Short mmCIF file of C-alpha atoms in Angstrom, two decimals:
data_model
loop_
_atom_site.label_atom_id
_atom_site.label_comp_id
_atom_site.label_asym_id
_atom_site.label_seq_id
_atom_site.Cartn_x
_atom_site.Cartn_y
_atom_site.Cartn_z
CA UNK A 1 23.10 225.11 250.56
CA UNK A 2 26.90 223.27 249.32
CA UNK A 3 28.04 219.69 250.04
CA UNK A 4 30.63 218.61 252.94
CA UNK A 5 32.76 215.99 251.96
CA UNK A 6 32.21 212.26 253.85
CA UNK A 7 36.26 213.37 254.76
CA UNK A 8 36.02 216.86 256.04
CA UNK A 9 32.37 215.80 257.70
CA UNK A 10 34.34 213.48 260.11
CA UNK A 11 37.31 215.99 260.31
CA UNK A 12 34.85 218.28 261.82
CA UNK A 13 33.75 215.48 263.98
CA UNK A 14 36.44 214.33 265.18
CA UNK A 15 37.65 218.29 265.87
CA UNK A 16 34.51 218.40 268.24
CA UNK A 17 34.66 215.07 270.09
CA UNK A 18 38.49 216.38 270.93
CA UNK A 19 37.13 219.91 271.96
CA UNK A 20 34.02 218.43 274.29
CA UNK A 21 35.36 214.89 274.45
CA UNK A 22 35.91 213.68 277.91
CA UNK A 23 39.39 212.72 279.08
CA UNK A 24 41.13 209.89 281.04
CA UNK A 25 41.20 209.92 284.63
CA UNK A 26 43.89 209.34 285.95
CA UNK A 27 42.37 206.99 288.73
CA UNK A 28 42.09 204.81 285.76
CA UNK A 29 45.65 204.35 286.28
CA UNK A 30 46.42 204.29 289.76
CA UNK A 31 46.64 199.98 290.19
CA UNK A 32 47.67 198.97 286.86
CA UNK A 33 49.24 196.25 287.62
CA UNK A 34 46.53 194.73 289.52
CA UNK A 35 45.10 194.95 285.66
CA UNK A 36 47.58 192.32 284.72
CA UNK A 37 47.61 190.22 287.69
CA UNK A 38 43.80 189.94 287.19
CA UNK A 39 44.56 188.65 283.40
CA UNK A 40 47.52 186.69 284.32
CA UNK A 41 44.60 184.87 287.08
CA UNK A 42 41.85 184.49 284.02
CA UNK A 43 44.74 183.21 282.16
CA UNK A 44 44.84 185.66 279.62
CA UNK A 45 48.02 186.51 280.00
CA UNK A 46 51.54 184.13 280.44
CA UNK A 47 54.06 185.73 283.06
CA UNK A 48 56.07 183.76 281.32
CA UNK A 49 55.98 185.30 277.96
CA UNK A 50 54.87 188.31 278.97
CA UNK A 51 56.56 189.63 282.12
CA UNK A 52 54.78 192.07 284.14
CA UNK A 53 57.79 194.30 283.81
CA UNK A 54 57.73 194.33 280.39
CA UNK A 55 53.76 194.44 280.50
CA UNK A 56 54.09 198.06 282.42
CA UNK A 57 57.01 199.08 280.15
CA UNK A 58 54.38 198.63 277.12
CA UNK A 59 51.39 199.78 278.75
CA UNK A 60 52.97 203.21 280.09
CA UNK A 61 54.62 203.69 276.64
CA UNK A 62 51.63 201.99 273.76
CA UNK A 63 48.30 200.97 275.51
CA UNK A 64 47.57 203.73 278.21
CA UNK A 65 48.47 206.98 274.82
CA UNK A 66 46.44 204.21 272.46
CA UNK A 67 43.59 204.09 274.86
CA UNK A 68 43.51 208.11 276.39
CA UNK A 69 42.97 209.08 272.19
CA UNK A 70 40.32 206.13 271.94
CA UNK A 71 38.46 207.99 274.99
CA UNK A 72 38.13 210.98 273.18
CA UNK A 73 35.65 209.38 270.94
CA UNK A 74 34.26 207.12 273.63
CA UNK A 75 34.13 208.35 276.83
CA UNK A 76 32.14 205.61 277.95
CA UNK A 77 34.57 203.13 278.05
CA UNK A 78 37.18 201.93 280.92
CA UNK A 79 41.22 201.47 280.89
CA UNK A 80 40.27 197.94 281.93
CA UNK A 81 37.06 197.55 279.58
CA UNK A 82 39.76 198.82 277.10
CA UNK A 83 41.99 196.72 277.68
CA UNK A 84 40.30 193.78 277.61
CA UNK A 85 39.24 194.26 274.06
CA UNK A 86 42.70 194.16 273.89
CA UNK A 87 43.41 190.84 275.09
CA UNK A 88 45.72 192.97 277.43
CA UNK A 89 48.16 192.98 274.55
CA UNK A 90 48.53 189.18 274.24
CA UNK A 91 47.51 187.06 271.32
CA UNK A 92 43.80 185.37 272.58
CA UNK A 93 45.75 182.13 271.07
CA UNK A 94 49.41 181.97 271.51
CA UNK A 95 49.23 184.65 274.41
CA UNK A 96 52.55 186.10 272.42
CA UNK A 97 52.38 190.05 273.11
CA UNK A 98 51.28 191.77 270.05
CA UNK A 99 53.64 194.84 270.74
CA UNK A 100 56.96 193.07 270.67
CA UNK A 101 59.15 194.12 267.61
CA UNK A 102 61.73 191.73 266.32
CA UNK A 103 64.96 193.91 267.89
CA UNK A 104 63.48 192.89 271.65
CA UNK A 105 62.59 189.42 270.70
CA UNK A 106 64.62 186.82 273.45
CA UNK A 107 68.54 186.67 272.57
CA UNK A 108 67.56 182.69 271.87
CA UNK A 109 64.68 183.09 269.39
CA UNK A 110 65.99 181.46 265.97
CA UNK A 111 65.73 184.82 263.70
CA UNK A 112 65.51 184.44 259.63
CA UNK A 113 67.90 187.59 257.82
CA UNK A 114 65.32 190.00 256.67
CA UNK A 115 65.56 188.72 252.61
CA UNK A 116 64.98 184.82 254.31
CA UNK A 117 61.86 186.53 255.96
CA UNK A 118 60.16 188.30 252.69
CA UNK A 119 60.92 185.29 250.88
CA UNK A 120 59.91 182.66 253.35
CA UNK A 121 56.37 185.08 253.60
CA UNK A 122 55.68 185.12 249.44
CA UNK A 123 56.17 180.96 249.27
CA UNK A 124 54.12 180.15 252.07
CA UNK A 125 50.94 183.11 251.98
CA UNK A 126 48.52 182.56 250.20
CA UNK A 127 44.48 184.05 249.18
CA UNK A 128 42.38 184.38 252.37
CA UNK A 129 45.10 184.12 255.19
CA UNK A 130 44.64 186.59 257.74
CA UNK A 131 48.05 188.69 259.12
CA UNK A 132 47.87 190.11 262.43
CA UNK A 133 50.96 192.20 262.81
CA UNK A 134 52.24 193.09 265.73
CA UNK A 135 53.64 196.64 266.91
CA UNK A 136 51.91 200.15 268.19
CA UNK A 137 50.45 201.28 265.10
CA UNK A 138 48.04 204.94 265.25
CA UNK A 139 44.59 202.81 264.58
CA UNK A 140 42.73 202.49 268.16
CA UNK A 141 43.37 199.21 269.13
CA UNK A 142 46.57 197.18 269.44
CA UNK A 143 48.18 195.59 266.45
CA UNK A 144 47.50 195.91 263.48
CA UNK A 145 45.01 193.51 261.06
CA UNK A 146 44.99 192.37 257.27
CA UNK A 147 43.48 190.19 254.68
CA UNK A 148 44.85 188.31 251.11
CA UNK A 149 42.62 189.16 248.84
CA UNK A 150 44.38 186.93 246.48
CA UNK A 151 47.39 184.97 246.41
CA UNK A 152 49.86 187.75 245.27
CA UNK A 153 48.04 190.89 247.03
CA UNK A 154 47.44 192.28 251.12
CA UNK A 155 44.05 194.27 250.98
CA UNK A 156 43.69 196.37 254.89
CA UNK A 157 43.22 199.40 255.86
CA UNK A 158 46.29 200.80 257.41
CA UNK A 159 44.49 203.86 259.39
CA UNK A 160 46.81 207.40 260.21
CA UNK A 161 47.60 209.69 262.59
CA UNK A 162 44.50 211.26 262.84
CA UNK A 163 42.98 207.98 262.42
CA UNK A 164 40.22 209.09 265.65
CA UNK A 165 39.18 211.35 263.34
CA UNK A 166 38.52 209.66 260.33
CA UNK A 167 40.22 208.98 257.20
CA UNK A 168 38.76 209.34 253.83
CA UNK A 169 39.68 206.32 251.16
CA UNK A 170 41.87 204.53 252.99
CA UNK A 171 41.22 200.93 251.87
CA UNK A 172 43.78 199.58 250.06
CA UNK A 173 46.00 196.65 247.95
CA UNK A 174 49.21 196.36 248.37
CA UNK A 175 51.64 193.48 246.10
CA UNK A 176 52.84 190.68 249.15
CA UNK A 177 56.33 191.46 248.88
CA UNK A 178 55.85 195.17 249.48
CA UNK A 179 53.38 194.51 252.19
CA UNK A 180 55.91 192.68 254.26
CA UNK A 181 59.13 194.47 253.46
CA UNK A 182 56.95 197.66 255.31
CA UNK A 183 56.90 195.31 258.26
CA UNK A 184 59.84 193.44 258.37
CA UNK A 185 60.61 195.36 261.81
CA UNK A 186 57.51 193.94 263.50
CA UNK A 187 56.50 190.11 263.52
CA UNK A 188 53.58 188.70 261.18
CA UNK A 189 51.44 186.66 262.16
CA UNK A 190 49.54 184.46 259.71
CA UNK A 191 46.54 182.57 259.82
CA UNK A 192 45.31 180.28 257.44
CA UNK A 193 41.34 177.96 257.75
CA UNK A 194 41.65 174.19 256.87
CA UNK A 195 38.79 174.69 253.51
CA UNK A 196 40.98 176.24 250.98
CA UNK A 197 37.66 176.59 249.33
CA UNK A 198 36.51 178.79 251.93
CA UNK A 199 39.39 181.01 251.90
CA UNK A 200 39.17 181.45 248.23
CA UNK A 201 35.70 182.28 248.47
CA UNK A 202 36.04 184.91 250.96
CA UNK A 203 39.20 186.44 249.42
CA UNK A 204 37.22 186.70 246.32
CA UNK A 205 34.42 188.18 248.78
CA UNK A 206 37.17 191.10 249.82
CA UNK A 207 38.19 191.83 246.26
CA UNK A 208 35.23 192.45 245.37
CA UNK A 209 33.61 194.03 248.05
CA UNK A 210 36.13 195.98 249.34
CA UNK A 211 38.58 196.91 246.63
CA UNK A 212 37.17 196.27 243.45
CA UNK A 213 33.49 195.26 242.53
CA UNK A 214 34.74 193.77 239.94
CA UNK A 215 38.07 191.76 240.76
CA UNK A 216 40.81 194.13 238.63
CA UNK A 217 43.58 196.24 240.05
CA UNK A 218 42.12 199.83 240.00
CA UNK A 219 40.33 200.50 243.15
CA UNK A 220 36.94 201.45 242.59
CA UNK A 221 35.39 201.05 245.83
CA UNK A 222 36.32 204.22 248.52
CA UNK A 223 36.45 203.36 252.40
CA UNK A 224 36.61 205.77 255.20
CA UNK A 225 38.57 204.78 257.94
CA UNK A 226 37.25 205.17 261.09
CA UNK A 227 37.08 202.97 264.18
CA UNK A 228 34.05 202.20 265.26
CA UNK A 229 31.39 199.69 267.24
CA UNK A 230 28.45 199.39 264.17
CA UNK A 231 30.12 195.45 263.20
CA UNK A 232 27.68 195.01 260.08
CA UNK A 233 28.52 198.30 258.81
CA UNK A 234 31.11 198.32 255.73
CA UNK A 235 32.07 202.32 255.47
CA UNK A 236 33.23 203.54 257.65
CA UNK A 237 35.59 200.71 258.27
CA UNK A 238 38.79 199.95 259.81
CA UNK A 239 41.87 197.00 260.11
CA UNK A 240 40.21 193.96 261.57
CA UNK A 241 37.00 194.26 261.22
CA UNK A 242 37.09 194.61 257.91
CA UNK A 243 39.17 190.98 257.98
CA UNK A 244 35.57 190.11 259.95
CA UNK A 245 33.66 191.25 257.73
CA UNK A 246 34.63 189.48 254.78
CA UNK A 247 34.83 185.93 256.93
CA UNK A 248 31.43 186.81 258.22
CA UNK A 249 29.58 187.54 255.34
CA UNK A 250 32.20 186.13 252.65
CA UNK A 251 31.64 182.56 254.33
CA UNK A 252 27.32 182.92 253.04
CA UNK A 253 25.22 180.63 255.68
CA UNK A 254 27.83 178.73 256.70
CA UNK A 255 28.94 178.81 260.88
CA UNK A 256 32.19 180.35 260.61
CA UNK A 257 32.25 183.38 262.90
CA UNK A 258 30.78 184.02 266.35
CA UNK A 259 27.92 186.01 266.18
CA UNK A 260 29.15 188.73 268.81
CA UNK A 261 27.56 191.75 270.36
CA UNK A 262 28.05 195.15 268.22
CA UNK A 263 31.52 195.61 269.59
CA UNK A 264 34.70 197.10 268.46
CA UNK A 265 36.99 193.93 266.96
CA UNK A 266 40.86 194.21 268.12
CA UNK A 267 43.16 192.03 265.90
CA UNK A 268 44.49 190.51 269.10
CA UNK A 269 41.08 188.52 269.49
CA UNK A 270 40.45 187.84 265.73
CA UNK A 271 41.46 184.48 266.27
CA UNK A 272 39.40 183.36 268.77
CA UNK A 273 36.19 184.84 267.10
CA UNK A 274 36.06 181.41 264.99
CA UNK A 275 33.82 178.48 265.75
CA UNK A 276 35.96 175.57 266.73
CA UNK A 277 34.78 173.14 263.51
CA UNK A 278 36.50 176.83 261.14
CA UNK A 279 38.78 177.66 263.23
CA UNK A 280 42.07 179.26 262.06
CA UNK A 281 46.03 177.69 262.78
CA UNK A 282 48.63 179.77 262.69
CA UNK A 283 50.81 178.67 259.41
CA UNK A 284 53.86 181.22 261.35
CA UNK A 285 55.60 184.12 262.00
CA UNK A 286 57.00 186.60 259.38
#
């Protein structure tokens, strides 16, 4: 009997899910505006930073399509639960909308030129920094997350258009100048813990557990992309789960991360998953 490669197997499973999965019900979207109002009342969304009209536009064009794909393999979830997982499309600390691109920023925003922005990012970032990118990505969650596994490199799982089927060998390392150039149209928020030694320890862990076992430049660890809720399983993996695991496992016995239930980790919620003693601060937006 021939062996089936993991990528082929994931694709077959994904195709079967698409054929037999349960699609979203139109009833789930009947009172979507009330979900925004609820998020405002619970101090999740700041209406001054994310007016309802803007949120409803993003909800229809980006959030809803992502949810409908997500539901193809997790028919137990409903739209409100999915929005909660993604913090209704805003960062958990700053409340800034993650789907907003630089072109959509208010006219009074102080925007650097693209090259200045790239240079500033390369100057300011260092090993262990967490990167949370705005914009709509084909990943099943809102936004994107990555980590600097060395001063000059970014480690990530970029996902791709067929994320719900699974993508073979998706982990990669890019020079940080190349990485920020790829994302220059979106906002990238950089987060950092205050313990520099611990940040470097976590970066080293990420490097040797998610890219190269010896910390070398050639990848010898191959991780498949698949969004699943089993947080402690390292393969398959996805963008924000990899960052969470780097800090959860890479910090040893230190109480850096909250012990959360086995659920999906979205980029928007990453800063809130650190305990107060190790809470990351925002270095800047680039």
